[in-house]
């Protein structure tokens, strides 16, 4: 993305689940899956743990790619075809779009390799192996003071990774687990010649927009396709017309058999960040201060950008990627705050800490630990919003992004030539920022952010410049003074005008730079933070890391299943569970599947979020679904599972017990937005686009039969499908857009109501899968631990599917 804030730095993370681990909870490291094998097989896995992860021969891990550092993808053909989410490929698709060749809005399908489009800067990596290096790291870090720990660890990592990849073309990383109680080495093969193969129009790939984001029921065709290219030796290489499609060690067969409730489902991918073992203090700080601040500041940006995007197609294309990125976590923080409060997570955590305090009594390693935590947070809280405002407000506008490099390097500038050297080195980055720089909206954003900063941050924490400039630009109110001050900034600064900035970078002047109003403004806030607050925040972070490490160690001694798996950290993980509906509130049931009928119920011609391609409407009208329809004739769109995922899992494959691809994970549900902090087995769901909808869109909407022919389509043995026995309606989710009222629709109470009709998502059949599973189960096996008896699903063999036209 052109401007991507690191979510882990934007806010503190918070809490752990106090409940025992269930078979559905956990982002498990593939290297340790042997211990989960019995539980997984009891749920329906037909493979061994070595089929999922093994070194030296083909396994499922070889088909999973770390997609561009922020998502996951899967290889689904012998020719290196990669499937991921539409929103993961969004930036590449938007960047490649122009008003004349608008593939973002119109879609794109390469009908042969020659039509595939190179994507500059995109990469994917495949894990070659992982290795436990805990003992090696701990031996070298022993006795090192906490302040020096980070720097020492970087040196250790460098040594270990250099040794691991010596004589190879691989890359390597060492990742910290359990907040520094364990360490693992990951070796990757990284590919950089990546080409766009296909994408549906964004009114399919992003259907529902911000309104439906994080919501179930969902009707989004969230997928895009890319291909990996290599040199003649099947090794990574820079882009070249001579390169050939990658031949992977493993690719996923694609199932067209569909899913039913209770089916086994596992997801392998690269989940980004969770913090389930944090203290209650962090939750309180997030709910009361940090999250609301992020939401407020991002809201200003989104509204200002939307005004620009609504006026011009070309400007909309330029801003679409940044807008989608910011909007995604704007809504995330709204939902997280709401669910942390609703689920009383703070209270749960306090209860766990009380148990830990009793356990720690008399143990010098842990006694008094929580008191130290309280003191650390007490000292940190008055400054906690400084970092949030610096990242989300002061440094967020384009003018600040253009200037911040000069600000941070100002002490090194002695001559004009020094400035010129830096400007030349950052030319590509400047061009990227300038492409989405709109002065009027940028000025509005800075004004609104500065007003919020002025009102929220204590005056004694402000940089001295702010009071001085408000006095010089005196208005009737503080808000008017700030508005006049910002107007002065943009009227006089080289960073507030594209033409002035471009002219400056061609012939930089140190004198011009140091007197520039925006340079002076950004410098004042940046230096205020670096000098007065960063030392305090660094001290807190070091103390919090040390205490958190000890806390997790103690929890593992107190009750091992409280810390059964490490937090997500963008390393390869597997989560397993099943297809499962849920009841979000009293008298309301959400089915596990949505269909194209529901897409049409939401369809609003011309709407920015709920419009559809005319051809898709036509296909629905004719029921032209090919081999991809369900047994009852409907076209599936999405389904939900109880898998444990987070950001970074976007694009991850949803795989059945036979190792076949059945869908792509792309979102979580509103009722469990606290999932990065606590896993709630009652409400947590993963929203997945059904692979049959993906195939239908490729073949019927896109006409890309060449892609279908490339895949290894399989179909499990025919299964009995329960007839439709009753109609269930879906009630509105929070922040939902009203839909047209339909006569005679029953609400959750069973009575015909306008409220129920107004927000009806779709009428779906409730298939009694649990009853079916019990009737058809071959036998029951006893699950280890405290788990109840679970039926074993009948074993089925995969048979090839004959494609249409063959």
mmCIF file of N, CA, C and O in Angstrom, residues 329-360:
data_model
loop_
_atom_site.group_PDB
_atom_site.id
_atom_site.type_symbol
_atom_site.label_atom_id
_atom_site.label_comp_id
_atom_site.label_asym_id
_atom_site.label_seq_id
_atom_site.Cartn_x
_atom_site.Cartn_y
_atom_site.Cartn_z
ATOM 1 N N UNK A 329 -9.473 -0.876 8.967
ATOM 2 C CA UNK A 329 -9.180 -0.862 10.401
ATOM 3 C C UNK A 329 -9.885 0.258 11.156
ATOM 4 O O UNK A 329 -9.973 0.226 12.381
ATOM 5 N N UNK A 330 -10.415 1.221 10.440
ATOM 6 C CA UNK A 330 -11.327 2.185 11.084
ATOM 7 C C UNK A 330 -12.524 1.429 11.655
ATOM 8 O O UNK A 330 -12.883 1.584 12.821
ATOM 9 N N UNK A 331 -13.111 0.571 10.831
ATOM 10 C CA UNK A 331 -14.267 -0.184 11.297
ATOM 11 C C UNK A 331 -13.864 -1.278 12.285
ATOM 12 O O UNK A 331 -14.601 -1.606 13.215
ATOM 13 N N UNK A 332 -12.674 -1.824 12.084
ATOM 14 C CA UNK A 332 -12.168 -2.849 12.996
ATOM 15 C C UNK A 332 -12.123 -2.324 14.427
ATOM 16 O O UNK A 332 -12.556 -3.003 15.367
ATOM 17 N N UNK A 333 -11.576 -1.125 14.620
ATOM 18 C CA UNK A 333 -11.447 -0.592 15.976
ATOM 19 C C UNK A 333 -12.804 -0.247 16.584
ATOM 20 O O UNK A 333 -12.972 -0.318 17.795
ATOM 21 N N UNK A 334 -13.766 0.116 15.750
ATOM 22 C CA UNK A 334 -15.122 0.320 16.247
ATOM 23 C C UNK A 334 -15.658 -0.996 16.805
ATOM 24 O O UNK A 334 -16.169 -1.071 17.929
ATOM 25 N N UNK A 335 -15.537 -2.050 15.997
ATOM 26 C CA UNK A 335 -16.048 -3.350 16.414
ATOM 27 C C UNK A 335 -15.295 -3.937 17.586
ATOM 28 O O UNK A 335 -15.896 -4.522 18.491
ATOM 29 N N UNK A 336 -13.973 -3.792 17.594
ATOM 30 C CA UNK A 336 -13.192 -4.355 18.684
ATOM 31 C C UNK A 336 -13.596 -3.732 20.023
ATOM 32 O O UNK A 336 -13.786 -4.436 21.022
ATOM 33 N N UNK A 337 -13.740 -2.421 20.026
ATOM 34 C CA UNK A 337 -14.122 -1.731 21.263
ATOM 35 C C UNK A 337 -15.485 -2.196 21.747
ATOM 36 O O UNK A 337 -15.694 -2.467 22.942
ATOM 37 N N UNK A 338 -16.411 -2.315 20.811
ATOM 38 C CA UNK A 338 -17.768 -2.738 21.170
ATOM 39 C C UNK A 338 -17.775 -4.148 21.751
ATOM 40 O O UNK A 338 -18.435 -4.409 22.766
ATOM 41 N N UNK A 339 -17.034 -5.058 21.129
ATOM 42 C CA UNK A 339 -17.080 -6.449 21.580
ATOM 43 C C UNK A 339 -16.259 -6.672 22.848
ATOM 44 O O UNK A 339 -16.617 -7.505 23.688
ATOM 45 N N UNK A 340 -15.158 -5.946 23.016
ATOM 46 C CA UNK A 340 -14.424 -6.040 24.271
ATOM 47 C C UNK A 340 -15.318 -5.658 25.445
ATOM 48 O O UNK A 340 -15.271 -6.267 26.522
ATOM 49 N N UNK A 341 -16.137 -4.651 25.209
ATOM 50 C CA UNK A 341 -17.059 -4.198 26.260
ATOM 51 C C UNK A 341 -18.181 -5.199 26.463
ATOM 52 O O UNK A 341 -18.497 -5.589 27.596
ATOM 53 N N UNK A 342 -18.791 -5.641 25.356
ATOM 54 C CA UNK A 342 -19.934 -6.556 25.443
ATOM 55 C C UNK A 342 -19.564 -7.877 26.096
ATOM 56 O O UNK A 342 -20.323 -8.430 26.904
ATOM 57 N N UNK A 343 -18.399 -8.410 25.744
ATOM 58 C CA UNK A 343 -17.978 -9.702 26.271
ATOM 59 C C UNK A 343 -17.298 -9.599 27.644
ATOM 60 O O UNK A 343 -16.864 -10.605 28.198
ATOM 61 N N UNK A 344 -17.185 -8.373 28.158
ATOM 62 C CA UNK A 344 -16.601 -8.141 29.477
ATOM 63 C C UNK A 344 -15.205 -8.767 29.587
ATOM 64 O O UNK A 344 -14.868 -9.454 30.558
ATOM 65 N N UNK A 345 -14.407 -8.511 28.568
ATOM 66 C CA UNK A 345 -13.074 -9.094 28.502
ATOM 67 C C UNK A 345 -12.176 -8.570 29.623
ATOM 68 O O UNK A 345 -11.361 -9.307 30.185
ATOM 69 N N UNK A 346 -12.323 -7.300 29.960
ATOM 70 C CA UNK A 346 -11.527 -6.736 31.058
ATOM 71 C C UNK A 346 -11.785 -7.509 32.347
ATOM 72 O O UNK A 346 -10.845 -7.857 33.074
ATOM 73 N N UNK A 347 -13.043 -7.806 32.613
ATOM 74 C CA UNK A 347 -13.384 -8.546 33.837
ATOM 75 C C UNK A 347 -12.797 -9.960 33.796
ATOM 76 O O UNK A 347 -12.301 -10.466 34.809
ATOM 77 N N UNK A 348 -12.855 -10.600 32.626
ATOM 78 C CA UNK A 348 -12.281 -11.943 32.497
ATOM 79 C C UNK A 348 -10.783 -11.918 32.825
ATOM 80 O O UNK A 348 -10.255 -12.791 33.512
ATOM 81 N N UNK A 349 -10.134 -10.897 32.281
ATOM 82 C CA UNK A 349 -8.694 -10.817 32.476
ATOM 83 C C UNK A 349 -8.330 -10.539 33.930
ATOM 84 O O UNK A 349 -7.349 -11.084 34.450
ATOM 85 N N UNK A 350 -9.108 -9.714 34.580
ATOM 86 C CA UNK A 350 -8.870 -9.438 36.001
ATOM 87 C C UNK A 350 -9.006 -10.728 36.812
ATOM 88 O O UNK A 350 -8.238 -10.947 37.771
ATOM 89 N N UNK A 351 -9.963 -11.551 36.448
ATOM 90 C CA UNK A 351 -10.144 -12.825 37.156
ATOM 91 C C UNK A 351 -8.922 -13.726 36.970
ATOM 92 O O UNK A 351 -8.454 -14.370 37.910
ATOM 93 N N UNK A 352 -8.393 -13.766 35.745
ATOM 94 C CA UNK A 352 -7.210 -14.573 35.484
ATOM 95 C C UNK A 352 -6.008 -14.036 36.260
ATOM 96 O O UNK A 352 -5.218 -14.797 36.831
ATOM 97 N N UNK A 353 -5.872 -12.728 36.300
ATOM 98 C CA UNK A 353 -4.758 -12.129 37.028
ATOM 99 C C UNK A 353 -4.865 -12.397 38.530
ATOM 100 O O UNK A 353 -3.844 -12.564 39.209
ATOM 101 N N UNK A 354 -6.088 -12.457 39.022
ATOM 102 C CA UNK A 354 -6.273 -12.787 40.447
ATOM 103 C C UNK A 354 -5.812 -14.217 40.722
ATOM 104 O O UNK A 354 -5.167 -14.491 41.749
ATOM 105 N N UNK A 355 -6.090 -15.120 39.806
ATOM 106 C CA UNK A 355 -5.633 -16.508 39.943
ATOM 107 C C UNK A 355 -4.109 -16.568 39.891
ATOM 108 O O UNK A 355 -3.478 -17.301 40.644
ATOM 109 N N UNK A 356 -3.541 -15.783 38.989
ATOM 110 C CA UNK A 356 -2.085 -15.776 38.863
ATOM 111 C C UNK A 356 -1.435 -15.221 40.134
ATOM 112 O O UNK A 356 -0.402 -15.716 40.581
ATOM 113 N N UNK A 357 -2.051 -14.192 40.711
ATOM 114 C CA UNK A 357 -1.499 -13.604 41.930
ATOM 115 C C UNK A 357 -1.447 -14.630 43.052
ATOM 116 O O UNK A 357 -0.474 -14.693 43.823
ATOM 117 N N UNK A 358 -2.493 -15.459 43.162
ATOM 118 C CA UNK A 358 -2.497 -16.508 44.181
ATOM 119 C C UNK A 358 -1.413 -17.544 43.895
ATOM 120 O O UNK A 358 -0.726 -18.013 44.810
ATOM 121 N N UNK A 359 -1.261 -17.900 42.622
ATOM 122 C CA UNK A 359 -0.228 -18.851 42.219
ATOM 123 C C UNK A 359 1.169 -18.310 42.524
ATOM 124 O O UNK A 359 2.077 -19.047 42.916
ATOM 125 N N UNK A 360 1.343 -16.988 42.365
ATOM 126 C CA UNK A 360 2.671 -16.373 42.481
ATOM 127 C C UNK A 360 3.114 -16.165 43.925
ATOM 128 O O UNK A 360 4.307 -15.929 44.181
#
